[in-house]
């Protein structure tokens, strides 16, 4: 990453003066020189996918495709093709996996990209930033839940990565993509998936247009409905929304270039204008975020595989059975008004139908879902571009409804208990920042009828701590230090008839640091400690990765 890139990302993230940071990093030089001409290929402690040991067929959809000029005439993105499983692997399948392999050399920004099949988003990802000598990386994505698309016949495939190259930013991404279809066996039965996959198409939400919506018609024998929301904040401010300042502080300190709207973001999913669920996005940090040295070679949590947030909409099924179009919308609670700031993504819906009935009926019987989260802000403006603030948000929602099916009346209750807190200490116009964010999400679904009483509970914890300090002395020496502590913790439990039938957990932490010094000496150093532990049907898994100056150690 070039110097001005670091200034853009680090400077605007906390509201620091770009000119102040420029003095600190102006001698940094080309990013690839920070650790010499090379660093290790991206490496992560995260658990690889568990793949069936059954016969499989692999279809290469894209081979060594170059992404160089996404805004040319014509642009070289999106790449499009048609994909279908081979005749010898017609399904059903125990699993379907998307594999990507990429390589890039030179100097380049991190770039976002998306993959769609049949117009349905199946992956949202970002690239690493390269070394001069070049790096390679791989992404694997379980796309089994999209199996109904592949079973329906040949589907359009789209891979969209908008890159820009010139005399300075020379990195050209070369990427291959393949899909592997795994057969079934007694040990690996056919995966249980929805009957239909619907989508709203891509959305873009800005301060001026914070809502997007689309009409969809649902099957008349709909029984269950689940949504997934792909979403990411982009632009000079919204990429770093989790570190934004309250508007009151921004107005009182106009000279420091702070990003406003506070650190809390909520995307609300609605049906016919009624709020039906909320997504609180994880604070994904890409490989150019804050300081590129933090992420070489270990990327931030979810940087290469952004989450698809799940919302159970089954209580609302009874409202959707009249055969008429219904409006599915998504709204962001806040966004900066910068020219390139927006929240973009896509909403997919997974519909389960009653195979024993041509029609179902239903009713939403209880609805206690807040139109928006309860947010509070406590601010102390200390003057001179310094301040302290604490922002909290909470939701305690419940929706209950029933569907009359061929196997009886099934009642589903969905309960969400969500809590967010952000404490920030800002000094010296943003050159001294301490941030502590905590997000705790508990989502429970309980189902009665159509079999034994069933529950599913998922708890997620998402901590983020940041320490960022830039200093300069009278002799012209500058020093920049960044330290982070990122985490993702998930516990999931399922019960049937009061008996626990499944339990799984993930504890993922990443602690990167970076140090730059210029003047009487030149220092470029960074490292990280990543630890990943999980439990579940596959048994326990644990891996730790420690890196120093771009290379794994130990």
Tab-separated table of C-alpha atoms in Angstrom, residues 181-450:
chain	number	residue	atom	x	y	z
A	181	UNK	CA	-20.216	-31.292	-6.155
A	182	UNK	CA	-19.931	-34.119	-3.611
A	183	UNK	CA	-22.024	-37.278	-3.986
A	184	UNK	CA	-23.921	-38.852	-1.089
A	185	UNK	CA	-23.174	-41.935	1.001
A	186	UNK	CA	-24.579	-43.513	4.182
A	187	UNK	CA	-22.133	-41.406	6.171
A	188	UNK	CA	-22.720	-38.309	4.035
A	189	UNK	CA	-26.446	-38.123	3.180
A	190	UNK	CA	-27.994	-35.491	0.965
A	191	UNK	CA	-27.732	-32.075	2.555
A	192	UNK	CA	-30.966	-30.629	3.857
A	193	UNK	CA	-31.617	-27.385	1.983
A	194	UNK	CA	-34.504	-25.064	1.273
A	195	UNK	CA	-36.815	-25.764	-1.650
A	196	UNK	CA	-36.400	-22.360	-3.296
A	197	UNK	CA	-33.901	-19.503	-3.141
A	198	UNK	CA	-35.180	-16.002	-3.876
A	199	UNK	CA	-33.275	-12.714	-3.891
A	200	UNK	CA	-33.916	-8.992	-3.782
A	201	UNK	CA	-30.897	-8.316	-5.974
A	202	UNK	CA	-28.053	-6.000	-5.027
A	203	UNK	CA	-28.714	-2.918	-2.902
A	204	UNK	CA	-26.820	0.284	-2.131
A	205	UNK	CA	-27.833	2.427	0.845
A	206	UNK	CA	-26.680	6.007	1.379
A	207	UNK	CA	-27.591	8.854	3.697
A	208	UNK	CA	-29.716	10.318	0.914
A	209	UNK	CA	-31.346	6.974	0.030
A	210	UNK	CA	-31.188	4.762	3.137
A	211	UNK	CA	-33.765	2.190	1.953
A	212	UNK	CA	-33.952	-0.316	-0.889
A	213	UNK	CA	-36.860	-2.673	-1.594
A	214	UNK	CA	-38.157	-5.210	-4.067
A	215	UNK	CA	-41.448	-7.016	-4.583
A	216	UNK	CA	-41.350	-10.811	-4.305
A	217	UNK	CA	-44.086	-13.419	-4.610
A	218	UNK	CA	-43.819	-16.431	-2.329
A	219	UNK	CA	-44.974	-20.050	-2.842
A	220	UNK	CA	-48.614	-20.640	-1.791
A	221	UNK	CA	-47.552	-23.628	0.325
A	222	UNK	CA	-44.747	-21.820	2.114
A	223	UNK	CA	-43.942	-23.298	5.520
A	224	UNK	CA	-40.637	-21.785	6.652
A	225	UNK	CA	-38.691	-18.717	5.526
A	226	UNK	CA	-35.143	-17.622	6.362
A	227	UNK	CA	-33.272	-14.574	5.105
A	228	UNK	CA	-29.568	-13.974	4.795
A	229	UNK	CA	-28.138	-10.496	4.381
A	230	UNK	CA	-24.788	-9.747	2.802
A	231	UNK	CA	-23.730	-6.236	3.828
A	232	UNK	CA	-20.607	-4.133	4.047
A	233	UNK	CA	-19.875	-0.483	4.662
A	234	UNK	CA	-17.738	1.208	2.036
A	235	UNK	CA	-16.106	4.572	1.505
A	236	UNK	CA	-13.831	6.847	3.463
A	237	UNK	CA	-16.026	6.704	6.573
A	238	UNK	CA	-18.481	3.807	6.423
A	239	UNK	CA	-15.704	1.224	6.031
A	240	UNK	CA	-14.680	2.329	9.523
A	241	UNK	CA	-18.135	3.080	10.920
A	242	UNK	CA	-17.327	1.183	14.150
A	243	UNK	CA	-14.854	3.974	15.041
A	244	UNK	CA	-16.966	6.994	14.064
A	245	UNK	CA	-17.647	9.915	16.379
A	246	UNK	CA	-21.037	11.298	17.481
A	247	UNK	CA	-22.401	14.065	15.267
A	248	UNK	CA	-22.284	16.555	18.136
A	249	UNK	CA	-18.525	16.076	18.474
A	250	UNK	CA	-18.015	16.362	14.700
A	251	UNK	CA	-19.945	19.633	14.539
A	252	UNK	CA	-17.970	21.078	17.448
A	253	UNK	CA	-14.623	20.059	15.908
A	254	UNK	CA	-14.997	20.701	12.178
A	255	UNK	CA	-11.274	21.086	11.520
A	256	UNK	CA	-10.154	17.539	12.303
A	257	UNK	CA	-12.033	15.729	9.529
A	258	UNK	CA	-13.858	13.351	11.844
A	259	UNK	CA	-16.372	10.824	10.540
A	260	UNK	CA	-19.779	11.189	12.173
A	261	UNK	CA	-23.012	9.297	12.840
A	262	UNK	CA	-21.465	7.442	15.781
A	263	UNK	CA	-20.120	3.859	15.856
A	264	UNK	CA	-23.411	1.930	15.757
A	265	UNK	CA	-24.840	0.597	12.499
A	266	UNK	CA	-28.020	-1.432	12.055
A	267	UNK	CA	-29.532	-2.801	8.859
A	268	UNK	CA	-33.227	-3.503	9.282
A	269	UNK	CA	-35.064	-6.043	7.156
A	270	UNK	CA	-38.747	-5.303	6.560
A	271	UNK	CA	-41.769	-7.020	5.041
A	272	UNK	CA	-44.390	-4.668	3.624
A	273	UNK	CA	-42.883	-1.868	5.700
A	274	UNK	CA	-42.927	-3.826	8.971
A	275	UNK	CA	-39.527	-4.360	10.628
A	276	UNK	CA	-38.939	-8.119	10.719
A	277	UNK	CA	-35.323	-8.411	11.813
A	278	UNK	CA	-32.062	-6.557	12.278
A	279	UNK	CA	-28.443	-7.097	11.292
A	280	UNK	CA	-25.605	-5.566	13.292
A	281	UNK	CA	-22.612	-5.968	10.956
A	282	UNK	CA	-19.332	-7.380	12.211
A	283	UNK	CA	-16.469	-4.815	12.109
A	284	UNK	CA	-14.563	-6.434	9.242
A	285	UNK	CA	-11.139	-4.846	8.681
A	286	UNK	CA	-9.529	-5.434	5.298
A	287	UNK	CA	-5.828	-5.891	4.569
A	288	UNK	CA	-5.305	-2.169	3.939
A	289	UNK	CA	-7.150	-1.068	7.080
A	290	UNK	CA	-5.400	1.243	9.599
A	291	UNK	CA	-1.881	-0.003	8.790
A	292	UNK	CA	-1.166	-2.752	6.208
A	293	UNK	CA	1.610	-4.122	8.430
A	294	UNK	CA	-1.090	-5.400	10.794
A	295	UNK	CA	-2.362	-7.923	8.251
A	296	UNK	CA	0.805	-9.329	6.705
A	297	UNK	CA	0.391	-12.218	6.395
A	298	UNK	CA	-2.678	-12.868	8.610
A	299	UNK	CA	-5.893	-11.205	7.358
A	300	UNK	CA	-8.500	-9.756	9.680
A	301	UNK	CA	-11.360	-11.962	10.872
A	302	UNK	CA	-13.871	-12.467	8.007
A	303	UNK	CA	-11.802	-10.283	5.627
A	304	UNK	CA	-11.730	-13.019	2.964
A	305	UNK	CA	-15.211	-14.412	3.673
A	306	UNK	CA	-17.597	-11.695	4.832
A	307	UNK	CA	-20.540	-12.948	6.905
A	308	UNK	CA	-23.986	-13.633	5.513
A	309	UNK	CA	-26.234	-12.664	8.427
A	310	UNK	CA	-29.196	-14.997	9.028
A	311	UNK	CA	-32.698	-13.908	10.110
A	312	UNK	CA	-35.573	-16.349	10.742
A	313	UNK	CA	-38.732	-14.899	9.150
A	314	UNK	CA	-40.999	-17.908	9.751
A	315	UNK	CA	-43.383	-16.049	12.106
A	316	UNK	CA	-44.310	-13.812	9.144
A	317	UNK	CA	-45.146	-16.639	6.715
A	318	UNK	CA	-48.880	-16.245	7.321
A	319	UNK	CA	-48.706	-12.735	5.838
A	320	UNK	CA	-47.194	-13.977	2.571
A	321	UNK	CA	-49.611	-16.695	1.439
A	322	UNK	CA	-52.121	-14.626	-0.568
A	323	UNK	CA	-50.344	-15.069	-3.901
A	324	UNK	CA	-49.701	-11.329	-4.217
A	325	UNK	CA	-46.311	-9.569	-4.370
A	326	UNK	CA	-44.885	-8.436	-1.050
A	327	UNK	CA	-42.241	-5.784	-0.503
A	328	UNK	CA	-39.004	-6.963	1.092
A	329	UNK	CA	-36.886	-3.988	2.119
A	330	UNK	CA	-33.606	-3.187	3.824
A	331	UNK	CA	-32.737	0.075	5.594
A	332	UNK	CA	-29.583	1.354	7.278
A	333	UNK	CA	-29.966	3.381	10.442
A	334	UNK	CA	-27.170	5.818	9.617
A	335	UNK	CA	-24.526	6.555	6.991
A	336	UNK	CA	-22.030	9.329	6.331
A	337	UNK	CA	-22.779	11.728	3.487
A	338	UNK	CA	-19.352	11.424	1.854
A	339	UNK	CA	-19.590	11.013	-1.912
A	340	UNK	CA	-18.371	7.392	-1.897
A	341	UNK	CA	-19.899	6.203	1.361
A	342	UNK	CA	-22.621	3.587	1.278
A	343	UNK	CA	-23.779	0.225	2.593
A	344	UNK	CA	-24.036	-2.343	-0.166
A	345	UNK	CA	-25.025	-5.985	-0.286
A	346	UNK	CA	-27.878	-8.318	-1.131
A	347	UNK	CA	-30.741	-10.128	0.598
A	348	UNK	CA	-31.402	-13.802	-0.196
A	349	UNK	CA	-34.426	-15.716	1.060
A	350	UNK	CA	-34.658	-19.480	1.586
A	351	UNK	CA	-38.188	-20.881	1.272
A	352	UNK	CA	-39.271	-24.282	2.613
A	353	UNK	CA	-42.610	-25.500	1.276
A	354	UNK	CA	-45.122	-28.071	2.494
A	355	UNK	CA	-44.773	-31.014	0.093
A	356	UNK	CA	-48.026	-32.489	1.378
A	357	UNK	CA	-50.249	-29.508	0.577
A	358	UNK	CA	-50.875	-27.172	-2.345
A	359	UNK	CA	-51.582	-24.302	0.047
A	360	UNK	CA	-50.851	-23.405	3.625
A	361	UNK	CA	-52.462	-20.793	5.831
A	362	UNK	CA	-51.082	-18.882	8.761
A	363	UNK	CA	-51.137	-15.876	11.037
A	364	UNK	CA	-48.729	-13.567	12.839
A	365	UNK	CA	-50.048	-13.778	16.414
A	366	UNK	CA	-47.564	-11.706	18.411
A	367	UNK	CA	-45.350	-8.883	17.225
A	368	UNK	CA	-43.057	-7.014	19.575
A	369	UNK	CA	-40.257	-5.842	17.282
A	370	UNK	CA	-38.917	-2.325	17.716
A	371	UNK	CA	-38.918	-0.182	14.562
A	372	UNK	CA	-35.320	0.686	15.400
A	373	UNK	CA	-32.791	-0.105	18.125
A	374	UNK	CA	-32.703	1.973	21.299
A	375	UNK	CA	-29.478	4.023	21.124
A	376	UNK	CA	-27.951	6.307	23.756
A	377	UNK	CA	-24.863	8.530	23.605
A	378	UNK	CA	-22.847	10.078	26.442
A	379	UNK	CA	-20.275	12.608	25.169
A	380	UNK	CA	-17.632	14.713	26.891
A	381	UNK	CA	-16.005	17.200	24.508
A	382	UNK	CA	-12.664	18.206	26.019
A	383	UNK	CA	-11.873	20.804	23.381
A	384	UNK	CA	-8.984	21.031	20.970
A	385	UNK	CA	-10.032	17.961	19.013
A	386	UNK	CA	-10.215	15.713	22.082
A	387	UNK	CA	-13.196	13.921	23.541
A	388	UNK	CA	-14.638	10.846	25.231
A	389	UNK	CA	-17.864	9.088	24.374
A	390	UNK	CA	-19.871	6.027	25.190
A	391	UNK	CA	-22.515	4.763	22.760
A	392	UNK	CA	-24.864	1.884	23.567
A	393	UNK	CA	-27.632	0.167	21.622
A	394	UNK	CA	-30.079	-2.597	22.471
A	395	UNK	CA	-32.885	-4.701	21.023
A	396	UNK	CA	-35.270	-7.112	22.730
A	397	UNK	CA	-37.595	-8.369	20.014
A	398	UNK	CA	-40.137	-11.170	19.773
A	399	UNK	CA	-42.289	-12.397	16.888
A	400	UNK	CA	-44.609	-15.406	16.963
A	401	UNK	CA	-46.782	-16.924	14.267
A	402	UNK	CA	-48.334	-20.187	13.117
A	403	UNK	CA	-48.669	-22.016	9.829
A	404	UNK	CA	-51.324	-24.662	9.185
A	405	UNK	CA	-49.554	-27.475	7.330
A	406	UNK	CA	-50.331	-31.008	6.162
A	407	UNK	CA	-48.669	-32.249	9.359
A	408	UNK	CA	-50.543	-29.962	11.718
A	409	UNK	CA	-50.306	-26.431	13.028
A	410	UNK	CA	-46.700	-25.338	13.537
A	411	UNK	CA	-46.016	-22.319	15.753
A	412	UNK	CA	-42.663	-20.549	15.564
A	413	UNK	CA	-41.377	-17.969	18.025
A	414	UNK	CA	-38.258	-15.915	17.259
A	415	UNK	CA	-36.609	-13.915	20.029
A	416	UNK	CA	-33.635	-11.542	19.605
A	417	UNK	CA	-31.683	-10.002	22.472
A	418	UNK	CA	-28.947	-7.763	21.106
A	419	UNK	CA	-26.580	-5.391	22.924
A	420	UNK	CA	-23.839	-3.062	21.678
A	421	UNK	CA	-21.413	-0.786	23.504
A	422	UNK	CA	-18.590	1.440	22.263
A	423	UNK	CA	-16.241	3.433	24.471
A	424	UNK	CA	-13.780	5.770	22.744
A	425	UNK	CA	-11.092	8.121	23.969
A	426	UNK	CA	-9.816	10.562	21.351
A	427	UNK	CA	-6.907	12.951	21.911
A	428	UNK	CA	-4.694	15.234	19.828
A	429	UNK	CA	-7.165	15.542	16.938
A	430	UNK	CA	-7.206	11.791	16.415
A	431	UNK	CA	-3.507	10.980	16.749
A	432	UNK	CA	-4.186	9.265	20.068
A	433	UNK	CA	-7.151	6.897	20.046
A	434	UNK	CA	-8.339	4.117	22.316
A	435	UNK	CA	-11.453	2.178	21.317
A	436	UNK	CA	-13.323	-0.623	23.092
A	437	UNK	CA	-16.339	-2.110	21.271
A	438	UNK	CA	-18.490	-5.018	22.416
A	439	UNK	CA	-21.408	-6.643	20.586
A	440	UNK	CA	-23.421	-9.494	22.119
A	441	UNK	CA	-26.144	-11.148	20.067
A	442	UNK	CA	-28.507	-13.902	21.229
A	443	UNK	CA	-31.073	-15.262	18.791
A	444	UNK	CA	-33.498	-18.034	19.740
A	445	UNK	CA	-36.065	-19.884	17.631
A	446	UNK	CA	-38.635	-22.161	19.307
A	447	UNK	CA	-41.002	-24.389	17.321
A	448	UNK	CA	-44.126	-26.233	18.524
A	449	UNK	CA	-46.186	-28.664	16.449
A	450	UNK	CA	-45.322	-30.913	13.569
